[in-house]
Short mmCIF file of C-alpha atoms and ligand atoms in Angstrom, two decimals:
data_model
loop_
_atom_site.label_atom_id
_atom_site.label_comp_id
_atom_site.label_asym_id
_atom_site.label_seq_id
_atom_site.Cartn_x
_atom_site.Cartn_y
_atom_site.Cartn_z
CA UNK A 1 151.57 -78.13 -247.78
CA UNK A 2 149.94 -75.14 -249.09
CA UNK A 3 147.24 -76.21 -251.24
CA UNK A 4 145.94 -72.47 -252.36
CA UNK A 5 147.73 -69.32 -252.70
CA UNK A 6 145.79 -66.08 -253.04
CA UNK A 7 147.79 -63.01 -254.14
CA UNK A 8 146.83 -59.12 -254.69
CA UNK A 9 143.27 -60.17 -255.75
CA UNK A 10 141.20 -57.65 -256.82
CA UNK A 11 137.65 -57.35 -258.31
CA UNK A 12 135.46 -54.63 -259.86
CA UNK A 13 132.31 -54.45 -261.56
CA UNK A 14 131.49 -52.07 -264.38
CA UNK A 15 127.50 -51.32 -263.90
CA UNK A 16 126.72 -50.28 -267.84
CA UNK A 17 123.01 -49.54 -266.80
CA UNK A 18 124.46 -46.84 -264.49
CA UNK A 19 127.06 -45.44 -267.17
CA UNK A 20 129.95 -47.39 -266.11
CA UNK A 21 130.66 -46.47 -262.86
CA UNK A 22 132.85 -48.99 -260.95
CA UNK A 23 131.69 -51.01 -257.57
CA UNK A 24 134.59 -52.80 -255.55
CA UNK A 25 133.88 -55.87 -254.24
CA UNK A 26 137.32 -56.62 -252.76
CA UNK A 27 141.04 -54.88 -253.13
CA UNK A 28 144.43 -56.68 -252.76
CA UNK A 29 143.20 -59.79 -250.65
CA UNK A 30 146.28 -62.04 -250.10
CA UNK A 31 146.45 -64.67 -248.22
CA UNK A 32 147.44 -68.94 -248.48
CA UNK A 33 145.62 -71.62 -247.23
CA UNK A 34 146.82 -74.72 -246.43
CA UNK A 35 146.11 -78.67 -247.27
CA UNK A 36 142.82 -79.86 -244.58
CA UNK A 37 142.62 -76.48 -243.57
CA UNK A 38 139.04 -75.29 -242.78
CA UNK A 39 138.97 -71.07 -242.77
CA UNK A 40 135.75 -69.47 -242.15
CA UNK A 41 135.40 -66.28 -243.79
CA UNK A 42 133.37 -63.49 -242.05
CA UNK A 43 132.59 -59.47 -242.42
CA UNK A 44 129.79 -57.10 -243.02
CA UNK A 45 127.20 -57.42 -245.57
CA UNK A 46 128.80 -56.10 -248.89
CA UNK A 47 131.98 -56.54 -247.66
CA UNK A 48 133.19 -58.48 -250.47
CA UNK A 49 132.70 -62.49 -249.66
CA UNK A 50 130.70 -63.64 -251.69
CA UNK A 51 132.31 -62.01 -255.04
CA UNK A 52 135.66 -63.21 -253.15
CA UNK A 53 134.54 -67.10 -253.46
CA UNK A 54 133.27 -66.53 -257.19
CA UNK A 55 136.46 -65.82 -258.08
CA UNK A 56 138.47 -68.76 -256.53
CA UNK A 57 135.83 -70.74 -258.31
CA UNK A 58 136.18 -68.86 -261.39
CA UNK A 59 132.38 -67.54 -261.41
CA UNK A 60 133.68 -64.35 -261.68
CA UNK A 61 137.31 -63.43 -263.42
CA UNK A 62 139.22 -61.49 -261.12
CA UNK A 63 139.87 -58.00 -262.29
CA UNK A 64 143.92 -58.26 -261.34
CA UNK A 65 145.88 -60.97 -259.13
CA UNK A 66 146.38 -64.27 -258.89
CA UNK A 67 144.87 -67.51 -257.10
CA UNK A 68 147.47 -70.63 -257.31
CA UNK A 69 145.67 -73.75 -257.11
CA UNK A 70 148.23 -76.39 -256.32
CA UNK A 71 146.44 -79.17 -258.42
CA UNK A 72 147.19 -82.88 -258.54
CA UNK A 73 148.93 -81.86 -261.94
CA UNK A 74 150.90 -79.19 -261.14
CA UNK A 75 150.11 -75.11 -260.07
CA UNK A 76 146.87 -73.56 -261.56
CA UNK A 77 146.43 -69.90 -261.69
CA UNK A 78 142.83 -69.99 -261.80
CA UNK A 79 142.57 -66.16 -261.94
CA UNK A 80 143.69 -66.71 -265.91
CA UNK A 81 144.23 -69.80 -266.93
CA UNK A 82 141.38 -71.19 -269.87
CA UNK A 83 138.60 -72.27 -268.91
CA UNK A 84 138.95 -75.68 -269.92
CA UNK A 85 141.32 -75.95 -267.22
CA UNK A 86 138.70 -74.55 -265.14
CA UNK A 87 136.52 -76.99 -266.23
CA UNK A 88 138.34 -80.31 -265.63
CA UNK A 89 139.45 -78.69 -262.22
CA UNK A 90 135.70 -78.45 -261.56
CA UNK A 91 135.02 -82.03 -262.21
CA UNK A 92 137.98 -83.73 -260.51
CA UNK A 93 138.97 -81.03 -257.79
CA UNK A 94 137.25 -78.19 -256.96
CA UNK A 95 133.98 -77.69 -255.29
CA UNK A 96 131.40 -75.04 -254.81
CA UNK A 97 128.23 -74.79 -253.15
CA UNK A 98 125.99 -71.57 -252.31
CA UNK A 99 123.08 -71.47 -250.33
CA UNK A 100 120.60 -71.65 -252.98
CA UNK A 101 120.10 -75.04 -255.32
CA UNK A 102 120.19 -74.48 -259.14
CA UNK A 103 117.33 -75.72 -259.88
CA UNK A 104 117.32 -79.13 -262.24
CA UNK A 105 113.64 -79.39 -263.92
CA UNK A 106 112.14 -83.12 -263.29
CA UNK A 107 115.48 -84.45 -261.39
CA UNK A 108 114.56 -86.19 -258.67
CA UNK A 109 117.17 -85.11 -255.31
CA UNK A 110 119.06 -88.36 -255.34
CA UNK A 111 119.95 -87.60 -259.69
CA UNK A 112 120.57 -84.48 -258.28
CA UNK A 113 123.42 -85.35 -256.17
CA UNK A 114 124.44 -88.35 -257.90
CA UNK A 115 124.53 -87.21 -261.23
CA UNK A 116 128.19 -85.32 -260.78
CA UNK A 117 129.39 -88.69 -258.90
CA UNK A 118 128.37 -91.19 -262.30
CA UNK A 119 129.67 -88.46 -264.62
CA UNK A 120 132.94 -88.73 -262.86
CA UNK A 121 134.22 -92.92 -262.30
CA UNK A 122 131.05 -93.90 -260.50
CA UNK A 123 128.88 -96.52 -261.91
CA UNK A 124 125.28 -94.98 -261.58
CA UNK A 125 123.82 -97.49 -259.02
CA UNK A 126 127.13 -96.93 -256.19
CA UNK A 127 126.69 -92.87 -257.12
CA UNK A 128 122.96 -92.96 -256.32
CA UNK A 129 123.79 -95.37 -253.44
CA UNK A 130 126.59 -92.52 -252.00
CA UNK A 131 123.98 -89.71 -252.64
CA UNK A 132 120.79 -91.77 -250.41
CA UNK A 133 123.26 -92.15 -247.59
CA UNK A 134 124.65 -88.54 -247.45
CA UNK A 135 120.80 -87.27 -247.90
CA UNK A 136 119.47 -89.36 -245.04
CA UNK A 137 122.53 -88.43 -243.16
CA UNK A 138 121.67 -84.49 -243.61
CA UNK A 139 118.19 -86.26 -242.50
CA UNK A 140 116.02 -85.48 -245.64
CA UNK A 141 112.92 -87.09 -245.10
CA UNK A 142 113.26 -90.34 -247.35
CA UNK A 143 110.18 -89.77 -248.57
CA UNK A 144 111.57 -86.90 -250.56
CA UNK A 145 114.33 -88.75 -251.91
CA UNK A 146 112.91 -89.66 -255.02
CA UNK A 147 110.84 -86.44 -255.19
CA UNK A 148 111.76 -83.24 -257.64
CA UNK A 149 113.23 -80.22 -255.23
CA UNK A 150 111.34 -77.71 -256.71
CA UNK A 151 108.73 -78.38 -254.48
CA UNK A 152 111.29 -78.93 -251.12
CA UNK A 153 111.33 -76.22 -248.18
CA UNK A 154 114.46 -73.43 -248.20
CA UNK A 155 116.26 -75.79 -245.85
CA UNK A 156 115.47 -79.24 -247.64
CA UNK A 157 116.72 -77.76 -250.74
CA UNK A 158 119.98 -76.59 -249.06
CA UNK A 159 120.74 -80.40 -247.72
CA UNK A 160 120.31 -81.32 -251.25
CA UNK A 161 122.41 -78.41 -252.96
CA UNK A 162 125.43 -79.41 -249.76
CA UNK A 163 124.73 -83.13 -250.20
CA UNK A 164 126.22 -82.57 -254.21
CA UNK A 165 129.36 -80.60 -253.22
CA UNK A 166 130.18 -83.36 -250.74
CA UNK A 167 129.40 -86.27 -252.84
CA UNK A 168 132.33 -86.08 -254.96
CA UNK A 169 134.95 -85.05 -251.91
CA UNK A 170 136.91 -82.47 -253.76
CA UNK A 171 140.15 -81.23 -252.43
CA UNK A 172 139.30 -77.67 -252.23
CA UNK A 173 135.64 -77.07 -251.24
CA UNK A 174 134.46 -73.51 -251.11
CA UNK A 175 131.14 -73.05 -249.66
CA UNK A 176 128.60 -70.05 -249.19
CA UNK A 177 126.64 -69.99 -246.54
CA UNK A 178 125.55 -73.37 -247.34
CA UNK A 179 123.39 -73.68 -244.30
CA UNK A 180 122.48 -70.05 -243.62
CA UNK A 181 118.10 -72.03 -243.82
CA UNK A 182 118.63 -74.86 -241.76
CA UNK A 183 117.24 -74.84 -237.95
CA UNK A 184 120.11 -75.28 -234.87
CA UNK A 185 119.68 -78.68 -234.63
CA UNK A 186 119.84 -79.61 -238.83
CA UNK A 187 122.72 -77.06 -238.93
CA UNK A 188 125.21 -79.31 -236.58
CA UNK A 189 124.27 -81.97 -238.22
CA UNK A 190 125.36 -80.67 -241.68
CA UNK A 191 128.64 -80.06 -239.81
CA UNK A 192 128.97 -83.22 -238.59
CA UNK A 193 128.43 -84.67 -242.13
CA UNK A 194 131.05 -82.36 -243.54
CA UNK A 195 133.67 -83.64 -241.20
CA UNK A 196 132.42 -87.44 -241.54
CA UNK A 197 132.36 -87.83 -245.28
CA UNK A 198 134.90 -85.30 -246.45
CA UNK A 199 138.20 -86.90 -246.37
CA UNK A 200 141.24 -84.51 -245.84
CA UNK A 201 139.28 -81.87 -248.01
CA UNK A 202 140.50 -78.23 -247.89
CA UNK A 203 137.17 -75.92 -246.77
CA UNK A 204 137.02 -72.11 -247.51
CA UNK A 205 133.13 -70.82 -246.55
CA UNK A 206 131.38 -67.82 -245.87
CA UNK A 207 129.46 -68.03 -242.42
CA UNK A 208 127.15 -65.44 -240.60
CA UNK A 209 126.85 -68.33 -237.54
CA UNK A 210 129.23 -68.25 -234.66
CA UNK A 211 128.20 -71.60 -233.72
CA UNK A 212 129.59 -72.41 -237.41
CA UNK A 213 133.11 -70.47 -237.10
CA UNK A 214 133.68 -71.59 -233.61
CA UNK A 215 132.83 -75.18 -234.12
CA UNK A 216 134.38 -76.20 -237.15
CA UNK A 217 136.94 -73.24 -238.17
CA UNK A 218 140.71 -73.39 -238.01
CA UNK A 219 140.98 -69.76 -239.02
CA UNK A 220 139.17 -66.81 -239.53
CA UNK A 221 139.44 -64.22 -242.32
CA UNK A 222 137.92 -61.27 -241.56
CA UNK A 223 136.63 -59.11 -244.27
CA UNK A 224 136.25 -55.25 -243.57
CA UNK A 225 134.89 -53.04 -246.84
CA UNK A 226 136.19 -55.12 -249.42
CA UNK A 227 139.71 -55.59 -247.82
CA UNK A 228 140.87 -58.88 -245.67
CA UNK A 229 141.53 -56.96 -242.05
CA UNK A 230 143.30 -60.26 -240.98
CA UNK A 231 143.32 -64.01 -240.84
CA UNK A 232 143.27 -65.39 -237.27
CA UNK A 233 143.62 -68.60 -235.44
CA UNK A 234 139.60 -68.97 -235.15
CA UNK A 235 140.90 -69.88 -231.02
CA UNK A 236 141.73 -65.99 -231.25
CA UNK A 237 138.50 -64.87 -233.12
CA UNK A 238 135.99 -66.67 -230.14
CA UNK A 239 133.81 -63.97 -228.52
CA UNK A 240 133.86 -61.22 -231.18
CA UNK A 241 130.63 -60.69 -233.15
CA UNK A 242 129.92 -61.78 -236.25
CA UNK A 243 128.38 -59.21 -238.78
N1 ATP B 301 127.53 -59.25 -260.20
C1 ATP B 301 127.74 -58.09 -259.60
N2 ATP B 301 127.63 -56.93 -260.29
C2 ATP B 301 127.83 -55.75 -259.68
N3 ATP B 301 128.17 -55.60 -258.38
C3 ATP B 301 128.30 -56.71 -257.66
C4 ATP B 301 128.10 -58.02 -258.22
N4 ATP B 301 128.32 -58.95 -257.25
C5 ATP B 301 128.64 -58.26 -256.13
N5 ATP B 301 128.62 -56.91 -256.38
C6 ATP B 301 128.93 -55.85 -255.42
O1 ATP B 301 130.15 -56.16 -254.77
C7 ATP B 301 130.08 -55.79 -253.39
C8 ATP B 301 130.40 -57.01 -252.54
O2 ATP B 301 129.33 -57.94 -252.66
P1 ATP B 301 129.41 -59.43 -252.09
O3 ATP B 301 128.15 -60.14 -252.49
O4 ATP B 301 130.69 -60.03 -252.47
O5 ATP B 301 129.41 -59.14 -250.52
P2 ATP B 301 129.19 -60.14 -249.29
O6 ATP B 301 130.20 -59.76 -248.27
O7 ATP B 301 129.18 -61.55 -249.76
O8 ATP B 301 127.73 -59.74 -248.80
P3 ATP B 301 126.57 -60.60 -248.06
O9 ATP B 301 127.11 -60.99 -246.70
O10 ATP B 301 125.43 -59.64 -247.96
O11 ATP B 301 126.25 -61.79 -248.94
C9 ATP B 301 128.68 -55.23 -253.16
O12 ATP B 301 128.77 -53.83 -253.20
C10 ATP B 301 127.87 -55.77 -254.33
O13 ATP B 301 126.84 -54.89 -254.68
#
């Protein structure tokens, strides 16, 4: 079952401090995705990713198109629908995670993670019990656990910003470059975690790796100067570099 359908897309920024002139980020980008699927997508720097996966999320409204989100109460066009649709999709559904943390003043990382698990139907001591396993599984030292992230390395606070779009296993998870800090070895392991404690979860990220695409994509989309070139079995993708 089709579980997202992307259709004409398009998105352009007006720059008022340089009088209005209009940057593309991406033109008529179509393309479905389907329920478990996992597509990687790749291009050039610039080439319209990023702004792409802010506006399946919503971050950013779309300038024209649409983006069907098949959600467990029906169709969503999150392109235009309010955003307190947006919001409860958010909570229940939807996932996002980029490769920086948002920082949380005084929230120690196992709040940080849990704190979207006992908002939702968790009881506060299972969500901070889910949150220790999945950081010790992306092997934060425990020591840091109970410590504030402000002070953690690039690739500590990256475990901890992946560790909260996990916890809550949304359907649709859309991810960028959510380990672009973390060494080989940490890297796999985030991949492994992804597969072991997301259940049947839909996974649309941006990845510079080819360890990344070729390990854990189905497909490919391949971005080219703010158009999608193609989407690809990621089989058919292996040995072409990766911008
Ligand atoms: N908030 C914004 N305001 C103005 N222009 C923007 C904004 N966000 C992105 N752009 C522009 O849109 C284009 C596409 O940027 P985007 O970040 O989507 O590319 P990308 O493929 O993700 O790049 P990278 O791989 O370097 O992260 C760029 O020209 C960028 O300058």
């Amino acid at each position: 079952m089709t579980i997202l359908t992307v259709e004409q897309l398009y998105k352009t920024f007006e720059m008022h401090v340089v009088g209005g002139k209009h940057v593309t980020a991406f033109e008529d980008v179509s393309f479905s995705v389907s329920d478990g699927d996992f597509l990687a997508i790749v291009g050039e720097s610039g080439s319209g990713k990023s702004s792409l996966l802010k506006c399946l999320y919503r971050t950013y409204e779309p300038t024209a198109g649409s983006v069907t989100f098949e959600a467990l109460d029906g169709p969503v066009d999150v392109a235009t629908c309010p955003e307190r649709d947006i919001l409860a999709l958010r909570e229940r559904e939807l996932g996002y995670a980029s490769q920086f943390l948002e920082e949380i003043p005084r929230v120690p990382a196992v709040d940080v993670v849990a704190r979207p698990l006992w908002e939702g139907d968790l009881e506060r001591e299972a969500a901070r019990a889910r949150a220790r396993e999945l950081l010790e599984a992306l092997a934060l030292p425990s020591d840091l656990l109970d410590a504030y992230p402000a002070t953690f390395s690039g690739g500590e606070r990256q475990r901890v910003n992946l560790a909260r779009a996990i916890a809550p296993n949304p359907r649709l998870l859309l991810l960028d470059e959510p380990t672009s800090a973390l060494d080989p070895e940490t890297r796999a392991l985030a991949l492994d975690v992804l597969d072991e404690y997301l259940d049947d979860t839909t996974i649309i990220g941006v990845f510079h790796n080819r360890d990344v695409v070729e390990s854990v994509a189905d497909r490919v989309a391949v971005f080219d100067d703010g158009t999608l070139e193609r989407v690809v079995p990621a089989a058919e993708f292996r040995g072409e570099v990766i911008a």
